[in-house]
Amino acid sequence: NNNINNNVNVNINNNASHQPPEEADAVINPTELFCRINSHDYLGALQTLRSHPLQSKIWISRRKSSSQMNEFAWKYLPLHLVCLQKRPPLELLMELLHCHAEGAATATPHDGNLPIHYVCESGCEDDRVISALLDAFPRSLEVKNDNGKTPLLVCHPKTRMVLMTVLKRRRKNLQVTGGTKHGSNPVGDAACSNGNNG
């Protein structure tokens, strides 16, 4: 069972008149969106997101213990949670990016991973997922997590093959369109500097 927390119950008060919190505890006050994602109810999660798009910006966390309330066992945005799956649901991922595109450039506080770190590590073979995350944050492959690893350096072999295909396609498109505004090529640069490392 890949659920983050098996004991979460859906108990949400979706009062539109209140500003949503910046963070919710996975056990004490989980968001409906988290509960749907956690139970792999991706259609329900998509419906929740469309009704309550601000839930895309709420961090879901677990503290280490009552005596260590300032320390996180983990803390994720909904986009991170979706990207932890080996087969991230594309429609839900795209809707999350639509609601909160900045999530693609946001690292988790407990390990410094971007969503694309998790996708690379999971063994995802959907090039559309990888392309969507790169479109949202083109320089994501250059970002190192708390262990000093870029997404390419934590990449599962299956995902690496897909990622290299995506990068070649993007690099070709950049060459056709004349590269970036300042003449640099972050996609190509990342592939050249990290692509052959294990």
Short mmCIF file of C-alpha atoms in Angstrom, two decimals, residues 18-193:
data_model
loop_
_atom_site.label_atom_id
_atom_site.label_comp_id
_atom_site.label_asym_id
_atom_site.label_seq_id
_atom_site.Cartn_x
_atom_site.Cartn_y
_atom_site.Cartn_z
CA HIS A 18 -12.60 31.41 4.80
CA GLN A 19 -9.07 31.77 3.47
CA PRO A 20 -7.50 28.28 3.31
CA PRO A 21 -4.57 27.56 5.64
CA GLU A 22 -1.05 27.40 4.26
CA GLU A 23 -0.51 24.03 5.89
CA ALA A 24 -2.68 21.14 7.07
CA ASP A 25 -1.78 18.15 9.20
CA ALA A 26 -2.31 14.83 7.41
CA VAL A 27 -4.07 13.34 10.44
CA ILE A 28 -5.58 16.23 12.38
CA ASN A 29 -7.02 18.37 9.58
CA PRO A 30 -6.26 16.86 6.14
CA THR A 31 -7.61 18.56 3.06
CA GLU A 32 -10.12 16.74 0.91
CA LEU A 33 -7.65 16.93 -1.99
CA PHE A 34 -4.98 15.15 0.04
CA CYS A 35 -7.40 12.44 1.13
CA ARG A 36 -8.46 11.79 -2.44
CA ILE A 37 -4.87 11.61 -3.72
CA ASN A 38 -3.79 9.48 -0.78
CA SER A 39 -6.53 6.94 -1.46
CA HIS A 40 -5.72 6.96 -5.21
CA ASP A 41 -9.15 8.42 -6.00
CA TYR A 42 -7.76 10.58 -8.77
CA LEU A 43 -11.10 11.33 -10.39
CA GLY A 44 -12.42 12.52 -7.04
CA ALA A 45 -9.24 14.54 -6.54
CA LEU A 46 -9.74 16.20 -9.91
CA GLN A 47 -13.32 17.10 -9.04
CA THR A 48 -12.22 18.49 -5.66
CA LEU A 49 -9.47 20.53 -7.28
CA ARG A 50 -11.84 22.07 -9.80
CA SER A 51 -14.26 23.01 -7.02
CA HIS A 52 -11.57 24.18 -4.59
CA PRO A 53 -8.44 25.13 -6.60
CA LEU A 54 -6.79 26.85 -3.63
CA GLN A 55 -6.27 23.43 -2.04
CA SER A 56 -3.47 22.98 -4.60
CA LYS A 57 -1.42 25.49 -2.56
CA ILE A 58 -1.90 23.90 0.87
CA TRP A 59 1.05 21.98 2.26
CA ILE A 60 0.26 18.62 3.86
CA SER A 61 2.59 17.62 6.67
CA ARG A 62 3.35 15.16 9.41
CA ARG A 63 5.41 16.11 12.45
CA LYS A 64 8.00 13.72 13.82
CA SER A 65 6.48 13.54 17.30
CA SER A 66 4.66 15.62 19.90
CA SER A 67 8.02 16.49 21.44
CA GLN A 68 9.43 17.55 18.05
CA MET A 69 6.57 19.66 16.74
CA ASN A 70 8.91 21.96 14.84
CA GLU A 71 10.43 19.07 12.87
CA PHE A 72 8.72 17.50 9.87
CA ALA A 73 8.66 13.83 9.09
CA TRP A 74 7.49 15.04 5.68
CA LYS A 75 5.77 18.01 4.09
CA TYR A 76 4.36 17.99 0.55
CA LEU A 77 2.29 20.07 -1.81
CA PRO A 78 -0.39 18.08 -3.67
CA LEU A 79 1.80 18.19 -6.78
CA HIS A 80 4.62 16.45 -4.90
CA LEU A 81 2.19 13.75 -3.74
CA VAL A 82 1.01 13.07 -7.28
CA CYS A 83 4.59 12.92 -8.54
CA LEU A 84 5.48 10.29 -5.93
CA GLN A 85 3.35 7.83 -7.88
CA LYS A 86 5.00 5.57 -10.44
CA ARG A 87 2.21 6.47 -12.86
CA PRO A 88 1.19 10.04 -12.02
CA PRO A 89 -2.35 10.73 -13.28
CA LEU A 90 -1.73 13.16 -16.13
CA GLU A 91 -5.05 15.01 -16.05
CA LEU A 92 -4.75 15.66 -12.32
CA LEU A 93 -1.12 16.72 -12.65
CA MET A 94 -1.99 19.16 -15.43
CA GLU A 95 -4.82 20.63 -13.38
CA LEU A 96 -2.49 21.05 -10.38
CA LEU A 97 -0.01 22.89 -12.59
CA HIS A 98 -2.82 25.05 -13.94
CA CYS A 99 -3.93 25.97 -10.41
CA HIS A 100 -0.46 26.38 -8.92
CA ALA A 101 2.30 26.36 -11.54
CA GLU A 102 4.83 27.53 -8.92
CA GLY A 103 4.55 24.08 -7.35
CA ALA A 104 6.85 22.70 -10.06
CA ALA A 105 9.62 25.00 -8.78
CA THR A 106 8.96 24.37 -5.10
CA ALA A 107 11.20 22.04 -3.08
CA THR A 108 9.97 20.06 -0.11
CA PRO A 109 11.28 21.32 3.26
CA HIS A 110 12.24 17.86 4.53
CA ASP A 111 14.42 16.68 1.62
CA GLY A 112 14.70 19.52 -0.88
CA ASN A 113 13.13 17.60 -3.75
CA LEU A 114 11.22 19.20 -6.57
CA PRO A 115 8.26 17.32 -8.04
CA ILE A 116 10.48 16.25 -10.94
CA HIS A 117 12.94 14.62 -8.50
CA TYR A 118 10.14 12.29 -7.41
CA VAL A 119 9.04 11.59 -10.98
CA CYS A 120 12.59 10.72 -12.00
CA GLU A 121 13.14 8.52 -8.97
CA SER A 122 9.82 6.66 -9.25
CA GLY A 123 10.34 4.95 -12.59
CA CYS A 124 7.71 7.01 -14.42
CA GLU A 125 7.65 6.26 -18.15
CA ASP A 126 5.12 8.89 -19.26
CA ASP A 127 6.92 11.49 -21.34
CA ARG A 128 3.89 13.80 -21.05
CA VAL A 129 4.36 14.04 -17.28
CA ILE A 130 8.04 14.91 -17.65
CA SER A 131 7.35 17.42 -20.41
CA ALA A 132 4.64 19.14 -18.36
CA LEU A 133 6.96 19.61 -15.39
CA LEU A 134 9.77 20.91 -17.61
CA ASP A 135 7.38 23.31 -19.31
CA ALA A 136 6.35 24.66 -15.90
CA PHE A 137 9.94 25.01 -14.66
CA PRO A 138 12.51 24.63 -17.48
CA ARG A 139 15.54 24.80 -15.17
CA SER A 140 14.29 22.08 -12.82
CA LEU A 141 16.93 19.59 -13.96
CA GLU A 142 19.66 21.88 -12.62
CA VAL A 143 18.25 22.03 -9.08
CA LYS A 144 19.94 19.96 -6.39
CA ASN A 145 18.10 18.47 -3.44
CA ASP A 146 19.37 18.37 0.15
CA ASN A 147 21.71 15.51 -0.80
CA GLY A 148 23.23 17.55 -3.61
CA LYS A 149 21.50 15.48 -6.31
CA THR A 150 19.84 16.83 -9.44
CA PRO A 151 16.81 14.96 -10.84
CA LEU A 152 19.04 13.29 -13.41
CA LEU A 153 21.31 11.94 -10.70
CA VAL A 154 18.46 10.19 -8.88
CA CYS A 155 16.80 8.98 -12.07
CA HIS A 156 15.43 5.44 -12.33
CA PRO A 157 16.85 3.67 -15.44
CA LYS A 158 13.40 3.44 -17.07
CA THR A 159 12.71 7.11 -16.48
CA ARG A 160 16.19 8.08 -17.65
CA MET A 161 15.49 6.62 -21.09
CA VAL A 162 12.23 8.56 -21.37
CA LEU A 163 13.82 11.71 -20.01
CA MET A 164 16.66 11.59 -22.52
CA THR A 165 14.11 11.30 -25.34
CA VAL A 166 12.20 14.30 -23.98
CA LEU A 167 15.40 16.33 -23.62
CA LYS A 168 16.51 15.54 -27.17
CA ARG A 169 13.12 16.61 -28.47
CA ARG A 170 13.17 19.82 -26.45
CA ARG A 171 16.73 20.61 -27.47
CA LYS A 172 15.80 20.12 -31.13
CA ASN A 173 12.83 22.46 -30.69
CA LEU A 174 15.08 25.07 -29.05
CA GLN A 175 17.51 24.86 -31.96
CA VAL A 176 14.67 25.33 -34.42
CA THR A 177 13.36 28.37 -32.55
CA GLY A 178 16.81 29.85 -31.95
CA GLY A 179 17.31 28.91 -28.30
CA THR A 180 16.39 30.97 -25.26
CA LYS A 181 16.25 34.74 -25.01
CA HIS A 182 19.82 35.04 -23.76
CA GLY A 183 21.25 32.33 -25.99
CA SER A 184 21.61 29.75 -23.23
CA ASN A 185 20.10 26.29 -23.38
CA PRO A 186 19.25 25.00 -19.90
CA VAL A 187 17.73 21.79 -21.26
CA GLY A 188 20.76 20.94 -23.35
CA ASP A 189 23.19 22.06 -20.67
CA ALA A 190 21.53 19.83 -18.06
CA ALA A 191 21.56 16.83 -20.37
CA CYS A 192 25.23 17.26 -21.21
CA SER A 193 26.39 17.82 -17.63
#
